[in-house]
């Protein structure tokens, strides 16, 4: 069973928290990978929040290729962090030679460009890098975005933690929002890109389950946006739907749930906003999801949320303390990192609910 | 002895021979009375009986006149093999037998100087249907559990109406962070994904039509299935137009424009809008050929509804005076949309043909958003009458054509914007749920069916040439006739009951197929759920090949 989790905290936290959150949920053999996305970075990235950071796993050749492309496009590097890795015999990890996190300044002529312009450029650059590195398997470009880093690896999550020294908390590599998944894809090929969480232009999504409308979603999404590529996993579709509904269409977050899990027709009929809901359901029928899912998402403003499939076929729980909110597929994960919290305050979201963790960790429960 | 004439038609020239056992026959007359084709008749035979009463042969003989039943040897009143005589015979004394040596296609043409006409069945099929070469192969497992068909709820509705792409929806974000409508969108009806296909009131007997209409109302009002029925081109009784049941009817306008006068006149008195308008450009059973309602079937009430004399009624193959499908669509859409004040979706029905995808591609790009549905009709279906050569030898199977249309929409990222509805031999084997399910996986939003409805009502015809006499007005089951005596064989209540029961069973079966693939709404576009053991089929339809 997929283990997913997310932490949003008022203080900067280290990824070891995410590993702990995940580890206790492990059951059976599900040790095929670990991946995480960190938003709202602390540590060495703290002073570069407005500049894009590239997250890359690559060969030496790949690194050179990527840097050349970025330099040629006018980007200049302002920070590079190569995490120290600890290889020991017996570790179950399928590592790439290099893991690189580099922060860049925008090309000179674009420094005063609008946010929108920069955001489109960053996406184009990431796609370009990805295609360039894909040839000859020279590397994987996970994200290129301000205040976000991404790490994905194939292997046993525990060993991956050891390899990157993620078990040892420090104040160099921290963030206020961390989403993570243990286990690789189960229904499609195991490739690095396939691991959740998925990231696109400030949006992150991960899921626990299976999207049986994968083909339908994918066929539709391919034509919607140049950034909707890959589709290494059926869960990637949730990210693209989120990005499309929230960013491209500019609809408020509650409509994400209305798109992916539309209310049954007879219920829509009884609603005041029936015309809107019907129009959405009609128009975006191909973004609907079917199948068991818990979805966790992060918006560009670092809002964290979770919602479920329309039949609530997968578990999820939200636990909180004054300084931290954690979302996890199983409560044991939350017990591990927040043993002192009042568990009676835990929220078990239902099939019609979106639980949103906004600024200042304020938790809201929205009825669909 | 009479002189034998070599060119006389005999039973051996006809497609069916009558098996008759005089020793069982009590001459009750049931069979001859029931044969609507007058294909059997009483006849008197001269019989000689020889007997001997003494110890030695001393034959005596007696002649007597014995009444018997005999097959009529005529190309006009030939036996259709409908089996009604067998059904009514109390003594199992009579029945039709297929004649493998038939010369019917030849003698008929030779003697009548006219082409063979018959009811809408394709009688050439010998192989397994494409739909039967596919199975639902993607069964949900542990990570993607299947649903429970009995316990879970399913959303079994399909759209009828033009669907706007998301970017064109008339929305704005209100002050409270909710989307508000800021303009008009085309009308869309969400209906049951199986429409009762367009069979006109001229093609069907009034009792059959009433039975179907009754079933439709019952399915809607008692069973909660919003099934719609398409009127076909014949016009609609005024009483129905003015009734609340109109909302379950999709009104059809075809090239003959039969019955529209009345519909237009009744508009001011309509208390409900119709469920939709269907503009028929072509039909699959005889594409490129017009409708053919022979004068035998143009009864007084049909003359009244359509405003025509008793004569053969031919709908031309296309809407005359219009230059292209796009033009006709636009003109008619505008007029019908205007007539119903843009409240009623307007769709188009075309025959599946080598070019129908291009038509679809053009329509889907239309900037006015007027086409509320693309009804694609393939061969293998059909209820009407036509020249046999058209029925058997023109047209296009539906499966690949539907798939082509869906993939064309997918290539443009416009899937779903013009709902695809498909028909043509669906439910031919009796299992409509499976056929419809597979068609949806291949991209149909819904299906429509006609012939199967006749079979639910008790049609005795089949695809191997039995009966198929819908064109004659002599339907022995009372389904496609306007002869009062024949129509009275049909019990409209029973027809309605059968249709309702079939739909309820089919609805169950639908869920039984949706559940294992983990779907709670219709599986439109879920080609990944299908597999085929036929490589050619798999490749052509872009589904998985399994062996
Ligand atoms: S099978 Fe039908 S057509 Fe033939 S004789 Fe019997 S009733 Fe008449
Ligand atoms: S029973 Fe009636 S409807 Fe059926 S094939 Fe014969 S004539 Fe046609």
CSV table of N, CA and C in Angstrom, one decimal, chain B residues 242-301:
chain,number,residue,atom,x,y,z
B,242,UNK,N,-49.0,17.9,-27.3
B,242,UNK,CA,-49.5,18.8,-26.3
B,242,UNK,C,-49.4,18.2,-24.9
B,243,UNK,N,-48.9,17.0,-24.8
B,243,UNK,CA,-48.9,16.4,-23.4
B,243,UNK,C,-47.6,16.6,-22.7
B,244,UNK,N,-47.6,16.2,-21.4
B,244,UNK,CA,-46.4,16.4,-20.7
B,244,UNK,C,-45.4,15.3,-21.1
B,245,UNK,N,-45.8,14.3,-21.8
B,245,UNK,CA,-44.8,13.3,-22.2
B,245,UNK,C,-43.9,13.7,-23.3
B,246,UNK,N,-44.2,14.9,-23.9
B,246,UNK,CA,-43.3,15.4,-24.9
B,246,UNK,C,-41.8,15.5,-24.5
B,247,UNK,N,-41.7,15.7,-23.2
B,247,UNK,CA,-40.3,15.9,-22.7
B,247,UNK,C,-39.5,14.7,-22.8
B,248,UNK,N,-40.1,13.5,-23.0
B,248,UNK,CA,-39.3,12.3,-23.2
B,248,UNK,C,-39.0,12.0,-24.6
B,249,UNK,N,-39.5,12.9,-25.5
B,249,UNK,CA,-39.4,12.6,-26.9
B,249,UNK,C,-38.3,13.4,-27.6
B,250,UNK,N,-37.5,12.8,-28.4
B,250,UNK,CA,-36.6,13.5,-29.3
B,250,UNK,C,-37.3,13.6,-30.7
B,251,UNK,N,-37.6,14.8,-31.1
B,251,UNK,CA,-38.3,14.9,-32.4
B,251,UNK,C,-37.3,14.8,-33.6
B,252,UNK,N,-37.7,14.1,-34.5
B,252,UNK,CA,-36.7,13.9,-35.7
B,252,UNK,C,-37.2,14.7,-36.9
B,253,UNK,N,-36.3,15.3,-37.6
B,253,UNK,CA,-36.6,15.9,-38.9
B,253,UNK,C,-35.7,15.2,-39.9
B,254,UNK,N,-36.2,14.6,-40.9
B,254,UNK,CA,-35.4,14.0,-41.9
B,254,UNK,C,-35.7,14.7,-43.2
B,255,UNK,N,-35.1,14.1,-44.3
B,255,UNK,CA,-35.2,14.8,-45.5
B,255,UNK,C,-36.6,15.0,-46.1
B,256,UNK,N,-37.5,14.1,-45.7
B,256,UNK,CA,-38.9,14.3,-46.1
B,256,UNK,C,-39.6,15.3,-45.4
B,257,UNK,N,-39.1,15.8,-44.3
B,257,UNK,CA,-39.8,16.8,-43.4
B,257,UNK,C,-41.2,16.3,-43.1
B,258,UNK,N,-41.5,15.0,-43.1
B,258,UNK,CA,-42.8,14.6,-42.8
B,258,UNK,C,-43.2,14.9,-41.4
B,259,UNK,N,-44.4,15.5,-41.3
B,259,UNK,CA,-45.0,15.7,-40.0
B,259,UNK,C,-44.6,17.0,-39.3
B,260,UNK,N,-43.6,17.7,-39.9
B,260,UNK,CA,-43.2,18.9,-39.3
B,260,UNK,C,-44.2,20.1,-39.2
B,261,UNK,N,-45.0,20.1,-40.2
B,261,UNK,CA,-46.1,21.1,-40.3
B,261,UNK,C,-46.9,21.0,-39.0
B,262,UNK,N,-47.2,19.8,-38.6
B,262,UNK,CA,-48.1,19.6,-37.4
B,262,UNK,C,-47.3,20.0,-36.2
B,263,UNK,N,-46.0,19.6,-36.1
B,263,UNK,CA,-45.3,19.9,-34.9
B,263,UNK,C,-45.1,21.5,-34.8
B,264,UNK,N,-44.9,22.1,-35.9
B,264,UNK,CA,-44.7,23.6,-35.8
B,264,UNK,C,-46.0,24.2,-35.4
B,265,UNK,N,-47.1,23.7,-35.9
B,265,UNK,CA,-48.4,24.3,-35.6
B,265,UNK,C,-48.8,24.0,-34.1
B,266,UNK,N,-48.3,22.9,-33.6
B,266,UNK,CA,-48.7,22.6,-32.2
B,266,UNK,C,-47.8,23.4,-31.2
B,267,UNK,N,-46.7,24.0,-31.7
B,267,UNK,CA,-45.8,24.7,-30.7
B,267,UNK,C,-46.5,25.6,-29.7
B,268,UNK,N,-47.4,26.4,-30.2
B,268,UNK,CA,-47.9,27.4,-29.2
B,268,UNK,C,-48.6,26.6,-28.0
B,269,UNK,N,-49.1,25.4,-28.3
B,269,UNK,CA,-49.8,24.7,-27.2
B,269,UNK,C,-49.0,23.7,-26.5
B,270,UNK,N,-47.7,23.7,-26.8
B,270,UNK,CA,-46.9,22.7,-26.1
B,270,UNK,C,-46.7,23.2,-24.6
B,271,UNK,N,-46.9,22.2,-23.7
B,271,UNK,CA,-46.6,22.6,-22.3
B,271,UNK,C,-45.2,22.2,-21.9
B,272,UNK,N,-44.6,21.4,-22.7
B,272,UNK,CA,-43.2,20.9,-22.4
B,272,UNK,C,-42.4,21.1,-23.6
B,273,UNK,N,-41.1,21.3,-23.4
B,273,UNK,CA,-40.2,21.2,-24.6
B,273,UNK,C,-39.9,19.8,-24.9
B,274,UNK,N,-39.7,19.5,-26.1
B,274,UNK,CA,-39.2,18.1,-26.4
B,274,UNK,C,-37.8,17.9,-25.8
B,275,UNK,N,-37.4,16.7,-25.7
B,275,UNK,CA,-36.1,16.4,-25.1
B,275,UNK,C,-34.9,16.8,-26.1
B,276,UNK,N,-35.2,16.9,-27.3
B,276,UNK,CA,-34.2,17.3,-28.3
B,276,UNK,C,-34.7,17.2,-29.7
B,277,UNK,N,-33.9,17.7,-30.6
B,277,UNK,CA,-34.3,17.6,-32.0
B,277,UNK,C,-33.1,16.8,-32.7
B,278,UNK,N,-33.5,15.9,-33.5
B,278,UNK,CA,-32.5,15.1,-34.2
B,278,UNK,C,-32.7,15.3,-35.7
B,279,UNK,N,-31.7,15.9,-36.3
B,279,UNK,CA,-31.8,16.1,-37.8
B,279,UNK,C,-31.1,14.9,-38.5
B,280,UNK,N,-31.9,14.2,-39.2
B,280,UNK,CA,-31.4,13.0,-39.8
B,280,UNK,C,-30.8,13.3,-41.2
B,281,UNK,N,-29.5,13.1,-41.4
B,281,UNK,CA,-28.9,13.3,-42.7
B,281,UNK,C,-28.9,11.9,-43.4
B,282,UNK,N,-28.6,10.9,-42.6
B,282,UNK,CA,-28.5,9.6,-43.3
B,282,UNK,C,-28.7,8.5,-42.2
B,283,UNK,N,-29.0,7.3,-42.7
B,283,UNK,CA,-29.1,6.2,-41.7
B,283,UNK,C,-28.3,5.1,-42.2
B,284,UNK,N,-27.9,4.3,-41.2
B,284,UNK,CA,-26.9,3.3,-41.5
B,284,UNK,C,-27.4,2.1,-42.2
B,285,UNK,N,-28.6,1.7,-42.1
B,285,UNK,CA,-29.1,0.4,-42.7
B,285,UNK,C,-29.2,0.5,-44.2
B,286,UNK,N,-29.3,1.7,-44.7
B,286,UNK,CA,-29.3,1.9,-46.2
B,286,UNK,C,-28.8,3.3,-46.5
B,287,UNK,N,-27.5,3.5,-46.2
B,287,UNK,CA,-27.0,4.8,-46.4
B,287,UNK,C,-27.0,5.3,-47.8
B,288,UNK,N,-27.3,6.6,-48.0
B,288,UNK,CA,-27.4,7.1,-49.3
B,288,UNK,C,-28.7,6.7,-50.0
B,289,UNK,N,-29.6,6.0,-49.4
B,289,UNK,CA,-30.8,5.6,-50.0
B,289,UNK,C,-31.9,6.3,-49.1
B,290,UNK,N,-33.0,6.7,-49.7
B,290,UNK,CA,-34.0,7.4,-48.9
B,290,UNK,C,-34.9,6.4,-48.1
B,291,UNK,N,-35.7,7.0,-47.3
B,291,UNK,CA,-36.7,6.2,-46.6
B,291,UNK,C,-37.7,5.6,-47.6
B,292,UNK,N,-38.3,4.5,-47.2
B,292,UNK,CA,-39.2,3.9,-48.2
B,292,UNK,C,-40.4,3.4,-47.4
B,293,UNK,N,-41.5,4.2,-47.4
B,293,UNK,CA,-42.7,3.7,-46.7
B,293,UNK,C,-43.7,3.4,-47.9
B,294,UNK,N,-44.0,2.1,-48.0
B,294,UNK,CA,-44.8,1.7,-49.2
B,294,UNK,C,-46.3,2.1,-48.9
B,295,UNK,N,-47.0,2.3,-49.9
B,295,UNK,CA,-48.4,2.8,-49.8
B,295,UNK,C,-49.2,1.9,-48.9
B,296,UNK,N,-48.9,0.6,-48.9
B,296,UNK,CA,-49.7,-0.3,-48.0
B,296,UNK,C,-49.7,0.2,-46.6
B,297,UNK,N,-48.6,0.8,-46.2
B,297,UNK,CA,-48.5,1.2,-44.8
B,297,UNK,C,-49.0,2.6,-44.5
B,298,UNK,N,-49.3,3.3,-45.6
B,298,UNK,CA,-49.7,4.7,-45.4
B,298,UNK,C,-51.2,4.8,-45.1
B,299,UNK,N,-51.6,4.4,-43.9
B,299,UNK,CA,-53.0,4.4,-43.5
B,299,UNK,C,-53.5,5.8,-43.3
B,300,UNK,N,-54.8,5.8,-43.0
B,300,UNK,CA,-55.5,7.1,-42.9
B,300,UNK,C,-54.8,8.0,-41.8
B,301,UNK,N,-54.5,7.5,-40.7
B,301,UNK,CA,-53.9,8.4,-39.7
B,301,UNK,C,-52.5,8.8,-40.0
